[in-house]
Coordinates of C-alpha atoms in Angstrom, one line a residue:
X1 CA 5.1 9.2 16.4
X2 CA 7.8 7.5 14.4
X3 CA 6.3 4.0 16.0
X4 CA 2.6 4.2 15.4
X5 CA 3.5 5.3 11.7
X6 CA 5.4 2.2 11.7
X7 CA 3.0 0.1 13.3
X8 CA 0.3 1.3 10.5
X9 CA 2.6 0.3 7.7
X10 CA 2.9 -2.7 9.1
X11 CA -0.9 -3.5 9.3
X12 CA -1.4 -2.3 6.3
X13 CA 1.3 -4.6 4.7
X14 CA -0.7 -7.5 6.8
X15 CA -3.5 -6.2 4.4
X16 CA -4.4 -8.8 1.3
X17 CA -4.8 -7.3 -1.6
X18 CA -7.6 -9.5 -3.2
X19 CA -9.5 -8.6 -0.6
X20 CA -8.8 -5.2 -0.1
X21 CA -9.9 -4.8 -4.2
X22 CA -12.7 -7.0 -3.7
X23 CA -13.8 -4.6 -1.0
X24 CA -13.4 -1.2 -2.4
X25 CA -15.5 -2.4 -5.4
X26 CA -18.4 -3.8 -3.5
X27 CA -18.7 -0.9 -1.3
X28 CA -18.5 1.6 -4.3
X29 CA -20.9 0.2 -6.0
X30 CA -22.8 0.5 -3.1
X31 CA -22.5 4.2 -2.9
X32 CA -23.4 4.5 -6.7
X33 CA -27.0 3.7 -6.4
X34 CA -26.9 7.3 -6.3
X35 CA -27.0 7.4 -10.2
X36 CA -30.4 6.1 -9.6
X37 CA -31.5 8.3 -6.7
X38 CA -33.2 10.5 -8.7
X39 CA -34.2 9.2 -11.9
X40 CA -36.6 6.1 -10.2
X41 CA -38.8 8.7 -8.4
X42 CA -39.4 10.7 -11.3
X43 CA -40.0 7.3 -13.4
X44 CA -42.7 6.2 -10.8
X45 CA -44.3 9.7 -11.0
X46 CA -44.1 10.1 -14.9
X47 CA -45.8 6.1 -15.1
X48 CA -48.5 8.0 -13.4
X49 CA -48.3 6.8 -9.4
X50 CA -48.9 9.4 -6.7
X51 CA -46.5 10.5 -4.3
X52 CA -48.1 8.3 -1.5
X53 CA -47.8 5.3 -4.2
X54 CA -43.9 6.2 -4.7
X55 CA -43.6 5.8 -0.8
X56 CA -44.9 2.4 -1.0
X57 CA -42.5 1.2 -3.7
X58 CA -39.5 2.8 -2.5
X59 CA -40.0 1.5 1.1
X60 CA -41.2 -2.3 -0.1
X61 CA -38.2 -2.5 -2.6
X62 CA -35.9 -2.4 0.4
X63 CA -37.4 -5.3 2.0
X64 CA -34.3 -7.6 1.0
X65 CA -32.2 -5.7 3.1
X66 CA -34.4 -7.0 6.0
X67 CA -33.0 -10.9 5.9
X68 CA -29.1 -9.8 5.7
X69 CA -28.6 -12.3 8.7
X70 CA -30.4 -15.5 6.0
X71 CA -28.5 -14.5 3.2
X72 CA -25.3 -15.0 5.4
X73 CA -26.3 -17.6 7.6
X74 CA -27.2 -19.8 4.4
X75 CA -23.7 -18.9 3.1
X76 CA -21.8 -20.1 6.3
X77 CA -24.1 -23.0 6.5
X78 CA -24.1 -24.2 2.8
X79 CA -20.9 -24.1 0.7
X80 CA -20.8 -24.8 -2.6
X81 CA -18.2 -27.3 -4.0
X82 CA -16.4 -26.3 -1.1
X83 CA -16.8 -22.6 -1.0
X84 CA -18.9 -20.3 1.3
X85 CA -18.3 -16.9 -0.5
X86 CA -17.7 -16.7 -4.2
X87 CA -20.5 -18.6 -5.6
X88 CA -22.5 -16.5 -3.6
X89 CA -21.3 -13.8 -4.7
X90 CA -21.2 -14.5 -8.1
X91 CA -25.1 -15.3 -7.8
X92 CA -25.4 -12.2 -5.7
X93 CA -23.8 -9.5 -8.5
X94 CA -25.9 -10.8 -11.7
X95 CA -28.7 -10.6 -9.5
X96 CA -28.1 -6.8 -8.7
X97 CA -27.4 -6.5 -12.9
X98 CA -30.4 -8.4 -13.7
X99 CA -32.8 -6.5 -11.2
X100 CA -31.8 -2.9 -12.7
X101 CA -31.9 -3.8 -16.4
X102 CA -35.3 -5.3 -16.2
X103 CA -36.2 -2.1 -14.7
X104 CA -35.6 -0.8 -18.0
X105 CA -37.5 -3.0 -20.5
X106 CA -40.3 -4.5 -18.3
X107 CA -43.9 -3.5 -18.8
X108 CA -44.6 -0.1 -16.4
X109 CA -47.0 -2.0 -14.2
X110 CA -46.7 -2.1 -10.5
X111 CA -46.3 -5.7 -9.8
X112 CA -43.3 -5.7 -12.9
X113 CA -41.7 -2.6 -11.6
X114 CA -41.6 -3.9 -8.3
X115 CA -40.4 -7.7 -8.4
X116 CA -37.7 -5.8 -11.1
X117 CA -36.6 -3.3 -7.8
X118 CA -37.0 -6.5 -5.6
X119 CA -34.5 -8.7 -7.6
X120 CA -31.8 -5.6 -7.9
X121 CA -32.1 -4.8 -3.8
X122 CA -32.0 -8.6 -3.1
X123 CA -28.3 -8.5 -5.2
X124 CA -26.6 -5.9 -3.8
X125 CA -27.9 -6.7 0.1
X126 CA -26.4 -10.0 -0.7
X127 CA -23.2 -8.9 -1.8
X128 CA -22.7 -6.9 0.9
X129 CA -23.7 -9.7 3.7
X130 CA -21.1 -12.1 2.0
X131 CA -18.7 -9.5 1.7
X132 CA -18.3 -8.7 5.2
X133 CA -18.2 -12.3 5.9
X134 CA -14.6 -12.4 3.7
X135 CA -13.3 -9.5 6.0
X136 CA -14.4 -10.7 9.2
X137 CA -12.6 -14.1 8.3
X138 CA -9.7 -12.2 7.4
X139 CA -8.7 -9.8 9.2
X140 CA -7.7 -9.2 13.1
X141 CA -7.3 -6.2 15.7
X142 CA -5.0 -4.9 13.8
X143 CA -6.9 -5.4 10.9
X144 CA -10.4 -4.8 11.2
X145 CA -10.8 -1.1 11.3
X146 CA -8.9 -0.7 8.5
X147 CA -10.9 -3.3 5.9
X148 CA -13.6 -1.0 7.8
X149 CA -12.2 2.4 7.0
X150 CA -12.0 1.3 3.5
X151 CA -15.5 0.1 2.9
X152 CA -17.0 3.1 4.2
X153 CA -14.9 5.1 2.2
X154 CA -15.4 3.6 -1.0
X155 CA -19.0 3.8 -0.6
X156 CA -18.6 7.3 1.0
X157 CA -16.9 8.1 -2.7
X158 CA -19.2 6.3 -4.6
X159 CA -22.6 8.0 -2.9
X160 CA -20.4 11.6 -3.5
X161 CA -19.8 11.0 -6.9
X162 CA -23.1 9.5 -8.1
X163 CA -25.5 12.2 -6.3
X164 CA -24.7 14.8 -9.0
X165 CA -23.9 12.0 -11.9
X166 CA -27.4 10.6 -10.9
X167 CA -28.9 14.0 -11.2
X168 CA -27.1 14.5 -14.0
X169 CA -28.3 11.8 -16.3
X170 CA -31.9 12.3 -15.2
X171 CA -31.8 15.5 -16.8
X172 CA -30.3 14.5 -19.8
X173 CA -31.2 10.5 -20.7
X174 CA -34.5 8.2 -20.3
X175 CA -34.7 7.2 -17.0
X176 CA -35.0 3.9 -18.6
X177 CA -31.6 4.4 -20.0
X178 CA -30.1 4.9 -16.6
X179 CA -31.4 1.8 -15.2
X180 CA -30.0 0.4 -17.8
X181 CA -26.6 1.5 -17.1
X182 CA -27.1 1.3 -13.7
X183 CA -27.7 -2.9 -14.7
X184 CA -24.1 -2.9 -16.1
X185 CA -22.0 -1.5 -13.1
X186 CA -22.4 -4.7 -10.9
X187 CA -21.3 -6.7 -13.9
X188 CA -17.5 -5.0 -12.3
X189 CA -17.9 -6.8 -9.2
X190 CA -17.6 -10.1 -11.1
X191 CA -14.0 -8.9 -11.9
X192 CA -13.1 -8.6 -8.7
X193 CA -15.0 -11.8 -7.5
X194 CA -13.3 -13.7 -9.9
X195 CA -10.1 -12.2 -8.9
X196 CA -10.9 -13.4 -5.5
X197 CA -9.0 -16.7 -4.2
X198 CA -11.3 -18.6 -1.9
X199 CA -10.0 -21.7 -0.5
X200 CA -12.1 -25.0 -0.3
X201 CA -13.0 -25.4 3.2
X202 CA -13.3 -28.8 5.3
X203 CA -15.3 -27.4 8.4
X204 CA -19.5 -28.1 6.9
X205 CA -20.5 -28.6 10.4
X206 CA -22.1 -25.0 10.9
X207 CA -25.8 -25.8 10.3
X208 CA -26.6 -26.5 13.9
X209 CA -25.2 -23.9 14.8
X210 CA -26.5 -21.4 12.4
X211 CA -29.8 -22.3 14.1
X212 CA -29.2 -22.4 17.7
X213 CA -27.7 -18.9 17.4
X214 CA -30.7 -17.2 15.5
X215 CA -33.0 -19.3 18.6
X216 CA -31.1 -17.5 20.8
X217 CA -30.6 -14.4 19.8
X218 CA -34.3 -14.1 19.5
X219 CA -35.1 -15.8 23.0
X220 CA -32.2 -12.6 24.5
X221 CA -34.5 -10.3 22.7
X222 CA -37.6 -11.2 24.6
X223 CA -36.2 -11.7 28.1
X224 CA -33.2 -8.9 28.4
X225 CA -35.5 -6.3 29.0
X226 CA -33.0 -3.5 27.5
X227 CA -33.0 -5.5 24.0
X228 CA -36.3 -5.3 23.9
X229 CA -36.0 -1.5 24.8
X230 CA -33.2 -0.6 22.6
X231 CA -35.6 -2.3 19.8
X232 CA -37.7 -0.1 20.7
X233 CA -35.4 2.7 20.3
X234 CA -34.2 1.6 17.0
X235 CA -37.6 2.0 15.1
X236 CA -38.3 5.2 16.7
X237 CA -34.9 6.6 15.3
X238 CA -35.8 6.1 12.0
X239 CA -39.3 8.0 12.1
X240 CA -37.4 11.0 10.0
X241 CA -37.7 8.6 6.8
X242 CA -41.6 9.5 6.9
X243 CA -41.5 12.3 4.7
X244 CA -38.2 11.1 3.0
X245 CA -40.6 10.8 -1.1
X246 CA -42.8 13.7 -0.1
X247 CA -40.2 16.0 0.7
X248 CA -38.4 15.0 -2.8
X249 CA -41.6 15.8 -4.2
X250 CA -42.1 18.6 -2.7
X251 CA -38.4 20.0 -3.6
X252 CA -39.1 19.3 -7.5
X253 CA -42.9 20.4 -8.0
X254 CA -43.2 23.1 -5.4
X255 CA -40.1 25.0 -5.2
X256 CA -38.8 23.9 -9.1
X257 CA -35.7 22.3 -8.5
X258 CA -33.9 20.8 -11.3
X259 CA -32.7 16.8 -11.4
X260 CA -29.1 18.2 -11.1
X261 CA -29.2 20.4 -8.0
X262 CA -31.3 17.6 -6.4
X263 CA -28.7 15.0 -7.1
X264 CA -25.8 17.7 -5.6
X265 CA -28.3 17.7 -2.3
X266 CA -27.3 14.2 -2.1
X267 CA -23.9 14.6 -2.6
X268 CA -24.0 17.8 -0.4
X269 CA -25.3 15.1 2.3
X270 CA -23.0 12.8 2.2
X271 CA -20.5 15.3 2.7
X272 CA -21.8 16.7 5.6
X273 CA -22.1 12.8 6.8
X274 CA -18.3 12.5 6.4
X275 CA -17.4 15.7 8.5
X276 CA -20.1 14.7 11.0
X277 CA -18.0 11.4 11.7
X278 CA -14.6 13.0 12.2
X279 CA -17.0 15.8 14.5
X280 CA -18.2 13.2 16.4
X281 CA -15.1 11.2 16.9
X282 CA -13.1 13.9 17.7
X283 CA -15.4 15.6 20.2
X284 CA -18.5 13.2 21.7
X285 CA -17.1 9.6 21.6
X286 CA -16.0 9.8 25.2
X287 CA -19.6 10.0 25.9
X288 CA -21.5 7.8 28.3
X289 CA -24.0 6.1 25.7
X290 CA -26.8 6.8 27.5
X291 CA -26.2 10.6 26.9
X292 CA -25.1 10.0 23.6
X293 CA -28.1 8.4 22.5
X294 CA -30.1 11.8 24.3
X295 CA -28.1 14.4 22.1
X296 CA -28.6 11.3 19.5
X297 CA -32.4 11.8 19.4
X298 CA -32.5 16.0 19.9
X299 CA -30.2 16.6 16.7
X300 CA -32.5 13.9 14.9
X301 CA -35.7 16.1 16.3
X302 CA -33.8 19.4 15.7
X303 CA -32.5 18.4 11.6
X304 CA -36.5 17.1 11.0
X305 CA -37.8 20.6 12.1
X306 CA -35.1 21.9 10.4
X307 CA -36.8 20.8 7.0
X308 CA -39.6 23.3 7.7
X309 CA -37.3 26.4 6.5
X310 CA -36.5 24.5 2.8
X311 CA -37.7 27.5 1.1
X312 CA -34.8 27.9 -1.7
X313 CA -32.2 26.0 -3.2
X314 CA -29.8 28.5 -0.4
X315 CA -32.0 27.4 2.5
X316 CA -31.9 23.4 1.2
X317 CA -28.0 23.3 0.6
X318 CA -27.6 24.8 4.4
X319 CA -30.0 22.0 5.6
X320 CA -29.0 19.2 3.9
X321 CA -25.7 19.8 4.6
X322 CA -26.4 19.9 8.2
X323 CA -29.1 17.1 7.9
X324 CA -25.9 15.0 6.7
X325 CA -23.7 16.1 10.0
X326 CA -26.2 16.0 12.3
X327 CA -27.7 12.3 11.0
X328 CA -24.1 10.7 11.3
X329 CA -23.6 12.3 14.6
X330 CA -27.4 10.6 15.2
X331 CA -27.0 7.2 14.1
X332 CA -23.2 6.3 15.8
X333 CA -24.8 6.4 19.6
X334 CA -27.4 3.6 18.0
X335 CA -24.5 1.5 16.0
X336 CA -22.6 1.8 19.7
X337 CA -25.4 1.2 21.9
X338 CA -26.5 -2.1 19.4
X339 CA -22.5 -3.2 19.6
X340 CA -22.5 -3.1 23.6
X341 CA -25.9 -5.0 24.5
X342 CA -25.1 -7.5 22.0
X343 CA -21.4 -7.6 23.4
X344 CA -20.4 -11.2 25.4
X345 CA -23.9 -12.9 24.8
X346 CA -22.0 -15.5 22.7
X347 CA -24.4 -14.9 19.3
X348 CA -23.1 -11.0 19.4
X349 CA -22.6 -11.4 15.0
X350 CA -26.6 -13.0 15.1
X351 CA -28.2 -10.7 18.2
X352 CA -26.4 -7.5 16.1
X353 CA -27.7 -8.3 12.6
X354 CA -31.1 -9.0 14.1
X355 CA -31.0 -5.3 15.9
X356 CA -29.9 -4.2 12.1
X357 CA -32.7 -6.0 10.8
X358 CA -35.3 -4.5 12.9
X359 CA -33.9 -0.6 12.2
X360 CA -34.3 -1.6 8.4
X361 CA -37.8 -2.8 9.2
X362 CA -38.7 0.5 10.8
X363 CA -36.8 2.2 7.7
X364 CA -39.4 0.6 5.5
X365 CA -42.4 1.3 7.9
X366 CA -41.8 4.8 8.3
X367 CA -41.9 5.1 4.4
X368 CA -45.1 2.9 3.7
X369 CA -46.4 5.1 7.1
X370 CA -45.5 8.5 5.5
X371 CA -46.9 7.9 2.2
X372 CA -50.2 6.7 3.7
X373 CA -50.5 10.4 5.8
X374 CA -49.6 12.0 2.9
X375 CA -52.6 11.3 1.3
X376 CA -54.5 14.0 4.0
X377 CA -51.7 16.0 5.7
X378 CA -49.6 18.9 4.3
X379 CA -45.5 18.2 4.2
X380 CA -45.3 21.0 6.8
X381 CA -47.8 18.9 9.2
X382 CA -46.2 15.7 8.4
X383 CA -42.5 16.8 9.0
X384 CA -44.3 18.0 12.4
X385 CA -46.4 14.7 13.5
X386 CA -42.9 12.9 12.5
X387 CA -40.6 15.0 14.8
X388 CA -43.4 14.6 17.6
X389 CA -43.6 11.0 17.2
X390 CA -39.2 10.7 17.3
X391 CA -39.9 12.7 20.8
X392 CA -41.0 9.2 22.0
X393 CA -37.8 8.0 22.1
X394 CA -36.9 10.5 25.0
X395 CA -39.0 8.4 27.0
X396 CA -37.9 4.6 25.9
X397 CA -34.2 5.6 26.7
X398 CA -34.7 6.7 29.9
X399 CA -36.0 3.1 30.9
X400 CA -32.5 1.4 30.1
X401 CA -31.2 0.5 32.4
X402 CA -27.8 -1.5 31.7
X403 CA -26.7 1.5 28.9
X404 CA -25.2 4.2 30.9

C-alpha cells in the first residue's frame, strides 16, 4: 500500500503544472456548454422553427467536430514562428468566444444562426484537438492516465454544474443574454494559453508524414475487413441520438417541464455517467470485448425503450439517471474495441481519430434522420423504429472476427 501511494506522489510531482492548468480549463469549459443546453432549443423554437428544423440545426452545428484529425494534423504539420500549439490555440478560443456572442446579436435567420453555431463548435473542437496534442507530447506511462483522469473530470464538473446553471438562466434571462455570456467564458482559456510555455521547435519535417498516415489509415479501413465492420458498428451505436430534440420537446410542451428541472436532467445524467464508469471498471472490464460490446448494445436498446415510461418528472429523474449509467457502461466497449483494432497498425493516433470521426458523423445523421421522421411519426413510434434499428448491430458484431 505504502509503495503505490508513493509511486502516485511521485507521478503526480512528474506532473507540469502549466499543463495540468491549461488542461482543467479546456476541459471545463467543455463541460459548461451546458449553460447553453437548454436555452438554444428554446431560442430556435421561440424564432419560430419546428422541432424537426431544430434537429437539423443542432445536428449540422456539430459538423466541426467531424475534421478533429485536420485541425490537428495542420497543427503538427504547420507551426507558427516555431510553435505547433499556442497560436492555435489562441485562434481556436476567440473563435469559440466569437461564435456564441454572435449568436446573440445576429439577425434570427437560419443561415446567420447557423454559420454563428458553426464558428463557436469549430473553436472549442479545435481547442480540444490541440490540447490533447500538449498532453500526449508531455506525458508518459506513468503520466497519461492521470492528464486523462483530469480532463474528464474537469469536464465531468463542468457538464454537472452547468445543467442546472443552464436551466437556470433560461428561466430567468434572454436566451440571447446567455449566449452572450456563454461568448465570454472561452475568453478564460486565453489565460491559461498564455500561461502556457511552448518551446520553439526545430523538427518542420512532419508534412509528409501527416499525409501518408491519413492514406493509410483510410486504405486499413477498406481492406481490414473488421475496420470496416467496427465502422459499421460505430454508426449504429449512436442511433439513440434520433429522438435526442423531439424527446426535449416532448419533455417541455407535453408533460410541462420547467427550463430548471430540464437542466437538473442533465446534470442528473452526467451523474449517473460518472457512477456508470467506476460500475464498469470495477465489475465488466475484465470482459472479452466481443461480449462487452453485446451487453454494450442491449443496455443501449434497453435505456432507448426505457424512454417510453417518461411520464413525470419521478419517472424522467429514474430514467435519466439510469440513461447516464447505462450510456457510459455502452460507449467504453466502443472506445476499447476502436483502441485495439487500431493498436500496432503504425498510424494507431490517425486510424483512431478517423473511427471518432465517423461516430461523430453518425451522431450528426441520426439527428438530421430523427428530425426528418418526426415530421410523420409519434415520439413513442420513433423511440421504437430507433431501438429496432440499434438491434442491427447484434448482427454486425457477430461478423468480427479479430475482436474477441
Amino acid at each position: 500500500m505504502s509503495i503505490d501511494l508513493g509511486n502516485t506522489r511521485e507521478n503526480f510531482k512528474s506532473l507540469q503544472p502549466d499543463i495540468v492548468h491549461l488542461t482543467s480549463v479546456v476541459y471545463f469549459f467543455q463541460g459548461c456548454l451546458g449553460i447553453v443546453g437548454i436555452a438554444l432549443p428554446l431560442f430556435l423554437r421561440n424564432m419560430g422553427f419546428s422541432v424537426s428544423k431544430i434537429a437539423y440545426f443542432t445536428s449540422i452545428m456539430t459538423v466541426p467536430w467531424l475534421f478533429k484529425i485536420i485541425y490537428g494534423s495542420i497543427s503538427d504539420a504547420y507551426p507558427i514562428r516555431g510553435k505547433r500549439r499556442k497560436p492555435y490555440l489562441l485562434f481556436y478560443a476567440v473563435a469559440a468566444s466569437l461564435g456564441w456572442l454572435l449568436l446573440s446579436c445576429v439577425p434570427a435567420k437560419w443561415w446567420w444562426l447557423l454559420l454563428a453555431a458553426l464558428i463557436a463548435q469549430l473553436g472549442f473542437a479545435g481547442t480540444d484537438v490541440v490540447t490533447d496534442g500538449i498532453v500526449v507530447e508531455h506525458s508518459d506511462e506513468k503520466t497519461t492516465q492521470i492528464y486523462q483522469s483530469i480532463a474528464w473530470g474537469a469536464r465531468s464538473v463542468g457538464a454537472l454544474l452547468t445543467g442546472v446553471m443552464g436551466g437556470y438562466l433560461a428561466a430567468h434571462l434572454p436566451y440571447r443574454v446567455i449566449f452572450a455570456v456563454m461568448g465570454c467564458l472561452p475568453l478564460i482559456i486565453l489565460i491559461a494559453v498564455l500561461n502556457y510555455q511552448e518551446n520553439v521547435c526545430k523538427d518542420l519535417a512532419r508534412r509528409d508524414g501527416f499525409l501518408s498516415s491519413l492514406v493509410k489509415s483510410f486504405k486499413l479501413l477498406f481492406t481490414i475487413r473488421d475496420l470496416g465492420l467496427f465502422c459499421i458498428i460505430l454508426f449504429i451505436s449512436t442511433l439513440s441520438g434520433m429522438f435526442v430534440v423531439p424527446l426535449f420537446f416532448y419533455l417541455k410542451e407535453t408533460l410541462g417541464f420547467s427550463e430548471l428541472f430540464l437542466g437538473s436532467l442533465s446534470s442528473i445524467t452526467w451523474g449517473g455517467a460518472i457512477v456508470g464508469c467506476f460500475l464498469y471498471l470495477k465489475f465488466l472490464n475484465h470482459l472479452p470485448l466481443k461480449k462487452a460490446l453485446y451487453l454494450a448494445f442491449g443496455i443501449g436498446v434497453v435505456s432507448i425503450i426505457s424512454c417510453l415510461a417518461i411520464r413525470s418528472q419521478l419517472s424522467s429523474i429514474m430514467i435519466y439517471f439510469m440513461g447516464g449509467v447505462l450510456g457510459y457502461i455502452g460507449i467504453l466497449p466502443l472506445m476499447s474495441t476502436a483502441a485495439k483494432l487500431s493498436h500496432k497498425t503504425g498510424v494507431e493516433g490517425s486510424l483512431f481519430a478517423i473511427l471518432m470521426s465517423v461516430h461523430n458523423i453518425g451522431v450528426s445523421s441520426s439527428g438530421i434522420l430523427g428530425g426528418w421522421l418526426f415530421k410523420w411519426v409519434s415520439i413513442e413510434q420513433l423511440i421504437l423504429m430507433s431501438a429496432a434499428m440499434t438491434c442491427a448491430g447484434f448482427f454486425v458484431i457477430a461478423r468480427l472476427k479479430t475482436v474477441q
